[in-house]
Short mmCIF file of C-alpha atoms and ligand atoms in Angstrom, two decimals:
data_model
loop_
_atom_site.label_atom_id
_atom_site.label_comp_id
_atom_site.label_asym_id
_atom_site.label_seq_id
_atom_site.Cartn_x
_atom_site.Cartn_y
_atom_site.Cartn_z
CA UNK C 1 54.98 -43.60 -98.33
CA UNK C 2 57.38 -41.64 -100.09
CA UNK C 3 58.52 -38.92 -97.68
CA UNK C 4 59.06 -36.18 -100.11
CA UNK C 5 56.16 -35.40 -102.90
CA UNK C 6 57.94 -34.07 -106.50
CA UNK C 7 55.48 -32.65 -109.61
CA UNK C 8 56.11 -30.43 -112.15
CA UNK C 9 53.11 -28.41 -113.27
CA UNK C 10 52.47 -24.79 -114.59
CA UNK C 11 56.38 -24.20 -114.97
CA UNK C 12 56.20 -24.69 -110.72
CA UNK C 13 58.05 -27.65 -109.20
CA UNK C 14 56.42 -28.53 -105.92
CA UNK C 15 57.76 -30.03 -103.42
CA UNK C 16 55.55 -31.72 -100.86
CA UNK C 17 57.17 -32.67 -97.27
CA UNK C 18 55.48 -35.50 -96.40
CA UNK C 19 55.25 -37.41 -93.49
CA UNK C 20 52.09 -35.92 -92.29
CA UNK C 21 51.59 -37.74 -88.76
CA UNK C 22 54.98 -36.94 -87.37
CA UNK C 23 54.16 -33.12 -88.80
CA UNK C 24 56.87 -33.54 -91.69
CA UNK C 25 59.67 -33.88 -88.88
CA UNK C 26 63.05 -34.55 -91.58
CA UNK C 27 64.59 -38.07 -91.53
CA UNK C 28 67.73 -38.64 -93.87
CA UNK C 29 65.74 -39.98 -96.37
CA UNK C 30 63.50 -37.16 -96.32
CA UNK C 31 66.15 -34.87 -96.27
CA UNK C 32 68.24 -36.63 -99.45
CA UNK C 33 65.06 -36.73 -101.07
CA UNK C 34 64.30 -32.84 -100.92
CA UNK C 35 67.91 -32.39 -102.04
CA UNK C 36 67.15 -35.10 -104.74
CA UNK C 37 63.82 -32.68 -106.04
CA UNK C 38 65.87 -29.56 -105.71
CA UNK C 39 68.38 -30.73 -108.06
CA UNK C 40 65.59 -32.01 -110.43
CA UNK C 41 64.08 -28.26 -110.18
CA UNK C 42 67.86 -27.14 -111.16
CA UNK C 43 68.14 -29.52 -113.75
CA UNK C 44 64.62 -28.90 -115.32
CA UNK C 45 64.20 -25.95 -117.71
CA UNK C 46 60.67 -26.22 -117.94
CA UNK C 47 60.85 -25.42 -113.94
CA UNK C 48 61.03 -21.14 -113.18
CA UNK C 49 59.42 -21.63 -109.44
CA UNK C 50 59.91 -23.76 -106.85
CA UNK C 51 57.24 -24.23 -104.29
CA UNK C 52 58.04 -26.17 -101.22
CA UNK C 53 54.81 -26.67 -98.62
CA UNK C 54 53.87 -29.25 -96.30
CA UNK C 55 51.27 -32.40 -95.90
CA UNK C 56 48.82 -32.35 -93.29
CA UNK C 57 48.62 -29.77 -90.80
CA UNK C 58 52.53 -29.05 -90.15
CA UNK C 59 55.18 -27.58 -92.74
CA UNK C 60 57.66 -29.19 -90.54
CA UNK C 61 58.50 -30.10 -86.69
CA UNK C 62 62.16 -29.99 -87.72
CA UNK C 63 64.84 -32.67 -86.71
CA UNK C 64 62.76 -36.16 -86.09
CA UNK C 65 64.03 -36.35 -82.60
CA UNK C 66 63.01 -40.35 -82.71
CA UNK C 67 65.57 -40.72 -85.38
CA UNK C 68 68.76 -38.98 -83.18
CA UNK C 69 68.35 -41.72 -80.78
CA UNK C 70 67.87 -44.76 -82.69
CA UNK C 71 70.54 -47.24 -83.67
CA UNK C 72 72.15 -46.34 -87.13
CA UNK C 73 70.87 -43.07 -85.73
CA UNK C 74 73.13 -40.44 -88.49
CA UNK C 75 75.93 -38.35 -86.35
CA UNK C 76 75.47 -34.68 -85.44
CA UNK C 77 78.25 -34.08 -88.38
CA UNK C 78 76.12 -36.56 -91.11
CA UNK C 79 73.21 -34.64 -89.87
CA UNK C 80 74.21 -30.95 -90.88
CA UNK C 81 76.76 -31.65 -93.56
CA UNK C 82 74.68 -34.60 -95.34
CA UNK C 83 71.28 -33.68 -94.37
CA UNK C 84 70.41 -29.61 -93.69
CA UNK C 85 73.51 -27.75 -95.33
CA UNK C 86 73.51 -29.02 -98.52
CA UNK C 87 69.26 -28.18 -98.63
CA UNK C 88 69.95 -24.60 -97.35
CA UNK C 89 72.71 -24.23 -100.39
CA UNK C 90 70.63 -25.94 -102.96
CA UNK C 91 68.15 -23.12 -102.59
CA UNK C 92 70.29 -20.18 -101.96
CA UNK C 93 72.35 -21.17 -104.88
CA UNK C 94 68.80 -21.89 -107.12
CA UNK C 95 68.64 -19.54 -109.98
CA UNK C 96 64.84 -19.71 -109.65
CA UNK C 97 62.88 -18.20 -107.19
CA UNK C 98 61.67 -20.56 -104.28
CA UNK C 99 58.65 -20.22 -102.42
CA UNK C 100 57.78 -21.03 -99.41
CA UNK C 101 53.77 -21.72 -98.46
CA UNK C 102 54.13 -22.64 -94.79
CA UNK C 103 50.96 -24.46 -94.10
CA UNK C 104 51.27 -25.09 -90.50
CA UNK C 105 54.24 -24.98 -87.56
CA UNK C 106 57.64 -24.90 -88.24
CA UNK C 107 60.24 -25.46 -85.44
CA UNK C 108 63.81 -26.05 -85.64
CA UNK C 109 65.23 -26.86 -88.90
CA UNK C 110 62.10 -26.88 -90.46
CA UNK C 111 61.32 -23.29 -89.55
CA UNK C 112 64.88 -22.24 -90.82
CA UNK C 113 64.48 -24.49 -94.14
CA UNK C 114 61.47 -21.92 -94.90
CA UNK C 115 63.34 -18.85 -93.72
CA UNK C 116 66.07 -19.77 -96.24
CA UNK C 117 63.47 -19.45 -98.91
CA UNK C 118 63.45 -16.22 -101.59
CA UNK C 119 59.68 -15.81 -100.38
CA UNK C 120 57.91 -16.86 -97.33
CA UNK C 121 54.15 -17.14 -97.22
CA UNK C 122 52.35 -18.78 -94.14
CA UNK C 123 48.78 -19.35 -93.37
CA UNK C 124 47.22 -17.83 -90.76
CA UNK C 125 47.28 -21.32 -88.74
CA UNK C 126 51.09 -21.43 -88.86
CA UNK C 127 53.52 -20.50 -86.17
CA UNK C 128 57.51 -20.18 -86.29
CA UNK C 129 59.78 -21.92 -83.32
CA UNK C 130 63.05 -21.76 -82.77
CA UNK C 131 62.74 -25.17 -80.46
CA UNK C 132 66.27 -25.84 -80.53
CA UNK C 133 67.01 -24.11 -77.29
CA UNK C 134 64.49 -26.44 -75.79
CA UNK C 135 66.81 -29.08 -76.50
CA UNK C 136 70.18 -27.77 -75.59
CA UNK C 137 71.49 -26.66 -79.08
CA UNK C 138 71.60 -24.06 -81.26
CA UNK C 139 69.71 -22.89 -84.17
CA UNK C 140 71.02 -24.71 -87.38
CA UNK C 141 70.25 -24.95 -91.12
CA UNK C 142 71.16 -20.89 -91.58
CA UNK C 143 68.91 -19.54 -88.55
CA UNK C 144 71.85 -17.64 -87.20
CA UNK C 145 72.57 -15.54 -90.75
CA UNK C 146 68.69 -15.12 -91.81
CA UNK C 147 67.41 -14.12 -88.48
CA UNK C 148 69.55 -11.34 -87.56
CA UNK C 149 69.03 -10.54 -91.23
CA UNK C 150 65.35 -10.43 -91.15
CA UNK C 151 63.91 -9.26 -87.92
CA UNK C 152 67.04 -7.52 -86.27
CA UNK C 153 70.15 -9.18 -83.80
CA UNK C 154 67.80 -8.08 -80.82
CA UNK C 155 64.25 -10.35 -81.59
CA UNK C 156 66.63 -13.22 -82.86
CA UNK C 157 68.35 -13.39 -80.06
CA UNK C 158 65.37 -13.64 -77.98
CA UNK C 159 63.14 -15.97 -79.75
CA UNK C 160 66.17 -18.33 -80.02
CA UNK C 161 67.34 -18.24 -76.82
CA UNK C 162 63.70 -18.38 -75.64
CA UNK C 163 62.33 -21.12 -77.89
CA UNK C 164 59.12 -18.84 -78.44
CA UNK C 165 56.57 -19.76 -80.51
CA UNK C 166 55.95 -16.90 -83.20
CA UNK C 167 52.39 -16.92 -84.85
CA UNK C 168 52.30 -16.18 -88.56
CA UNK C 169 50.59 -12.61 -87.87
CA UNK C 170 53.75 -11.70 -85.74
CA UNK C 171 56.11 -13.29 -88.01
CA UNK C 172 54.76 -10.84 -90.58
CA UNK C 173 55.31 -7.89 -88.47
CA UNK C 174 58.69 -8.48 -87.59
CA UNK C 175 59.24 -9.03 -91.01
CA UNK C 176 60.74 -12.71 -90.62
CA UNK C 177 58.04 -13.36 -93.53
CA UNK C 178 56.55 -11.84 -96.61
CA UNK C 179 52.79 -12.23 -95.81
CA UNK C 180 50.29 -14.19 -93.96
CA UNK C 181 47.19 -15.66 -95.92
CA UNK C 182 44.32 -16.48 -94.45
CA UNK C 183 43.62 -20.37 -93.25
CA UNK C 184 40.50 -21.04 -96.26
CA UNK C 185 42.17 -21.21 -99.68
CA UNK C 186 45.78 -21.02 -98.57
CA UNK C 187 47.06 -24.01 -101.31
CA UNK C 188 45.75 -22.44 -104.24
CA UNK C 189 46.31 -18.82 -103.45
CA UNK C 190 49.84 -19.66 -103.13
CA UNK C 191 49.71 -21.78 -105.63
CA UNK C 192 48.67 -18.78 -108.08
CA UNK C 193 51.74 -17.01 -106.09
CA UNK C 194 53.89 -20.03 -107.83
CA UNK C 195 52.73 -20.02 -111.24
CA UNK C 196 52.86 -15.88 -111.13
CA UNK C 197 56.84 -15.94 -110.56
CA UNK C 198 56.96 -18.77 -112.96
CA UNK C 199 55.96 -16.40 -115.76
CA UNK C 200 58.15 -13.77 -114.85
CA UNK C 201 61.31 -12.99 -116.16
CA UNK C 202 63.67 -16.05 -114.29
CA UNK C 203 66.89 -15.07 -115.27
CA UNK C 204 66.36 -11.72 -113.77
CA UNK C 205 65.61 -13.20 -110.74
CA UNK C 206 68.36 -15.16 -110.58
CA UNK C 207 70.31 -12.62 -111.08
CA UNK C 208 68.52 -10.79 -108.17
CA UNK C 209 69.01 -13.23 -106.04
CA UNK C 210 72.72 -13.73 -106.82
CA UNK C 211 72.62 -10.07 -105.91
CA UNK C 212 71.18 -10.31 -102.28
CA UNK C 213 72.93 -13.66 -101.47
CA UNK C 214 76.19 -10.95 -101.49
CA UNK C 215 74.63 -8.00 -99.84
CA UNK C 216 74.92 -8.87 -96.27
CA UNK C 217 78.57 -9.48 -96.56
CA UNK C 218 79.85 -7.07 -99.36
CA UNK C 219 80.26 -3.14 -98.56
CA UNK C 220 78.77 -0.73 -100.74
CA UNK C 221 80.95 -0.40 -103.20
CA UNK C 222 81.63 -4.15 -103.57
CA UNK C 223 77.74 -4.34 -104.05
CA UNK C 224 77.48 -1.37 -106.78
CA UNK C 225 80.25 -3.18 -108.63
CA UNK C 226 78.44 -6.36 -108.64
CA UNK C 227 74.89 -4.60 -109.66
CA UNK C 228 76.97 -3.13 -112.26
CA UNK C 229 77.94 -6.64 -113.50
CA UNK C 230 74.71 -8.81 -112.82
CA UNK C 231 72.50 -6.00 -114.78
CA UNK C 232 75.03 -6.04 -117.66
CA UNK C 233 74.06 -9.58 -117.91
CA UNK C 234 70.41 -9.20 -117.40
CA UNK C 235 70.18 -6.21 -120.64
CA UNK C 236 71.39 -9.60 -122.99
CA UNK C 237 68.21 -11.60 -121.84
CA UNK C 238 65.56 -11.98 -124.31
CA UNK C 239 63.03 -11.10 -121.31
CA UNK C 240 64.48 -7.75 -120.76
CA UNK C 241 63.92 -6.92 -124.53
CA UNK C 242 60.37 -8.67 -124.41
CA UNK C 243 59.54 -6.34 -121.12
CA UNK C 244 60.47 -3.26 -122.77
CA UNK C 245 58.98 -3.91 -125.99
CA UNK C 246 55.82 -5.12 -124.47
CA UNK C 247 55.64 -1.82 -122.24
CA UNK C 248 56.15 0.37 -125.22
CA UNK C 249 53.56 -1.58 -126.86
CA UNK C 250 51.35 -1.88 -124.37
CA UNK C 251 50.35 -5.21 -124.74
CA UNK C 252 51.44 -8.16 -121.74
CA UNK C 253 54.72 -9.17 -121.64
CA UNK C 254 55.35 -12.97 -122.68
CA UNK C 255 58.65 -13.48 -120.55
CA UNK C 256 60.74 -16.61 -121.40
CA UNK C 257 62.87 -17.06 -118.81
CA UNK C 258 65.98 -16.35 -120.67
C1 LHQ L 301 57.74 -35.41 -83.88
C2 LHQ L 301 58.48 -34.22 -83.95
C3 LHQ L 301 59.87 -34.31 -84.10
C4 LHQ L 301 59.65 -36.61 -84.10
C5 LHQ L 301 56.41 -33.71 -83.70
N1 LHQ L 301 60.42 -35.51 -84.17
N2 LHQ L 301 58.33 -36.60 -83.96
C6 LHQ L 301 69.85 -30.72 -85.82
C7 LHQ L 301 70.93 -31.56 -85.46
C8 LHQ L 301 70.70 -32.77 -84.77
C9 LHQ L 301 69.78 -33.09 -83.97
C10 LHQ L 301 68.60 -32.40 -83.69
O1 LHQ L 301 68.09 -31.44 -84.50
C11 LHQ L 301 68.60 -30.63 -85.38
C12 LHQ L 301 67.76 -29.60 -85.92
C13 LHQ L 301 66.41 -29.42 -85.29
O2 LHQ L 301 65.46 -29.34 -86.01
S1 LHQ L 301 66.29 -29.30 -83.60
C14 LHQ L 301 64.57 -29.08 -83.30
C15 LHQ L 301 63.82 -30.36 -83.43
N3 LHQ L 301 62.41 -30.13 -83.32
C16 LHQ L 301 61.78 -29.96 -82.15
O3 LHQ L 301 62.37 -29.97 -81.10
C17 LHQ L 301 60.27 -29.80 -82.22
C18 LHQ L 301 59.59 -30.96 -81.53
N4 LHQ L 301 58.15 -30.85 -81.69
C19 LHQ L 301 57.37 -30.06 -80.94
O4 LHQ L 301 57.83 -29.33 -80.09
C20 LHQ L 301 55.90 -30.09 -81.22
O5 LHQ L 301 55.58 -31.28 -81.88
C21 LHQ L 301 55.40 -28.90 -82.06
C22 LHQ L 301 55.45 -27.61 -81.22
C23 LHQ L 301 56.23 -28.71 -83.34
C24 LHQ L 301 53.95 -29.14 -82.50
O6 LHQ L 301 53.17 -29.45 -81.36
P1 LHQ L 301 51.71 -30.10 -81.52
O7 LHQ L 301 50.95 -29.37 -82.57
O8 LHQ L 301 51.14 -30.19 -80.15
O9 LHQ L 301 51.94 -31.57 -82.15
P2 LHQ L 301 52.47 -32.87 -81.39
O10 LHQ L 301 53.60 -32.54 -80.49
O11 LHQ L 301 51.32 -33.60 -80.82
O12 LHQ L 301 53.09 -33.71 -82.62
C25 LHQ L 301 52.26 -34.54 -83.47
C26 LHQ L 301 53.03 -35.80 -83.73
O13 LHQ L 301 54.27 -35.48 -84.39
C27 LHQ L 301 53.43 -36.51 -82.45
O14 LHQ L 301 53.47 -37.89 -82.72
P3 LHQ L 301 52.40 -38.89 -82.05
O15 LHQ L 301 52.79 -40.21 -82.56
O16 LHQ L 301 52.54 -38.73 -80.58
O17 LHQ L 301 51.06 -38.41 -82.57
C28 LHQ L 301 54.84 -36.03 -82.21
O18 LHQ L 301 55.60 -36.90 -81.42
C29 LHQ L 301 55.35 -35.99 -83.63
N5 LHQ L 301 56.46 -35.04 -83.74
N6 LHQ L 301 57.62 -33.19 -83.82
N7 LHQ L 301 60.62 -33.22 -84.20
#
């Protein structure tokens, strides 16, 4: 069974983790196979969302613990700089907007693999867990920059140090994610959630995105300067004509992606 699921449909490329019975715990093949699918979503033109979920009832246990102690097991070093930092830059560095549906629970990497997303959805069966503290290490995969970044130094602290388990309702009120959606119909409402920022304008998000991957670190005026630069380049897309013209119009948009 493959362990990652890759189709391209409605301009969306999904990405299924998929090892269902161990909850879509990441292996290295799972974990050079997402990296494989997010490069395909890079390469693919006809792509303008990528929508990463899970099989079964998990999104993803995180680390497969059975795998750290087996012989061949990968080193602690293979394991972030082969397997988890390379997935968390593939998607920062994505000029396409990728969503996350979490289905189910996420703990350890696989919670911080969602967090890294542009948009986090989660059903109301899922739950968020920083485990790795019931282990002995620390959070990994970019849970230490998004955490602070999303709910505040103060509740990241605690729910790593604790190794609480956050239900989606909470999450949402701390703001670690966008929404929660309820349990019945969660795969095709964010599904719809997909194909929506498929048809918007991508290069605009990209450019967004580019945008907020500096504005943690820049200072104000760094950030003005590079608004002033990234919406230059947006005003030469054939979207940002289309919106205008369309709004003037008023008739829908038909957005490109260029
Ligand atoms: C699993 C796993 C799993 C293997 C469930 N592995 N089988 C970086 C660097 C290097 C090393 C380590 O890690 C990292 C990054 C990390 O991600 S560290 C954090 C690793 N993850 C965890 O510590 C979470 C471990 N899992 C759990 O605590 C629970 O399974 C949770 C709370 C996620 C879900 O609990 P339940 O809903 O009660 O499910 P379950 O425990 O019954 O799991 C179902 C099956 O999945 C079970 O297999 P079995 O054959 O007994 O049915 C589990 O053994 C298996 N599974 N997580 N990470």
């Amino acid at each position: 069974m493959s362990p990652i699921l890759f189709t391209v449909q409605d301009g969306v490329g999904n990405i299924t983790l998929n090892r269902p019975d161990k909850l879509n715990a990441f292996n290295r093949d799972m974990a050079l196979a997402m990296q494989q699918s997010l490069d395909q979503c890079n390469a693919d033109p006809s792509i303008r969302c990528v929508y990463i979920t899970g099989a079964g009832k998990g999104f993803s246990a995180g680390q497969d613990l059975a795998e750290i102690v087996a012989a061949n097991a990968p080193s602690m070093k293979q394991i972030l700089h082969e397997h988890y930092n390379p997935i968390v830059e593939r998607i920062r560095q994505l000029p396409k907007p990728v969503l996350a549906a979490v289905n189910g629970v996420a703990a350890g990497a696989g919670a911080n693999i969602a967090l890294c997303c542009d948009i986090v959805v989660a059903s109301q069966a899922a739950s968020f867990i920083q485990a790795f503290s019931r282990i002995g290490l620390i959070p990994d995969s970019g849970g230490t920059f998004f955490l602070p970044r999303l709910i505040g130094w103060q509740k990241a602290s605690a729910i790593t140090m604790l190794g609480d388990k956050v239900n989606a309702t909470e999450a949402e009120r701390m703001g670690m994610i966008y929404k929660v959606i309820p349990e019945e119909g969660f795969a095709s409402a964010t599904w719809q959630l997909a194909r929506q920022l498929a048809e918007m304008p991508t290069h605009g998000l990209a450019l967004t995105k580019q945008a907020l991957n500096n504005s943690f670190t820049n200072h104000y005026k760094q950030q003005l300067a590079l608004e002033d630069h990234l919406q230059q380049q947006a005003a030469l897309t054939h979207d940002y004509r289309e919106g205008v013209s369309a709004f003037l119009e008023k008739r829908t948009p038909q957005f490109t992606g260029h």
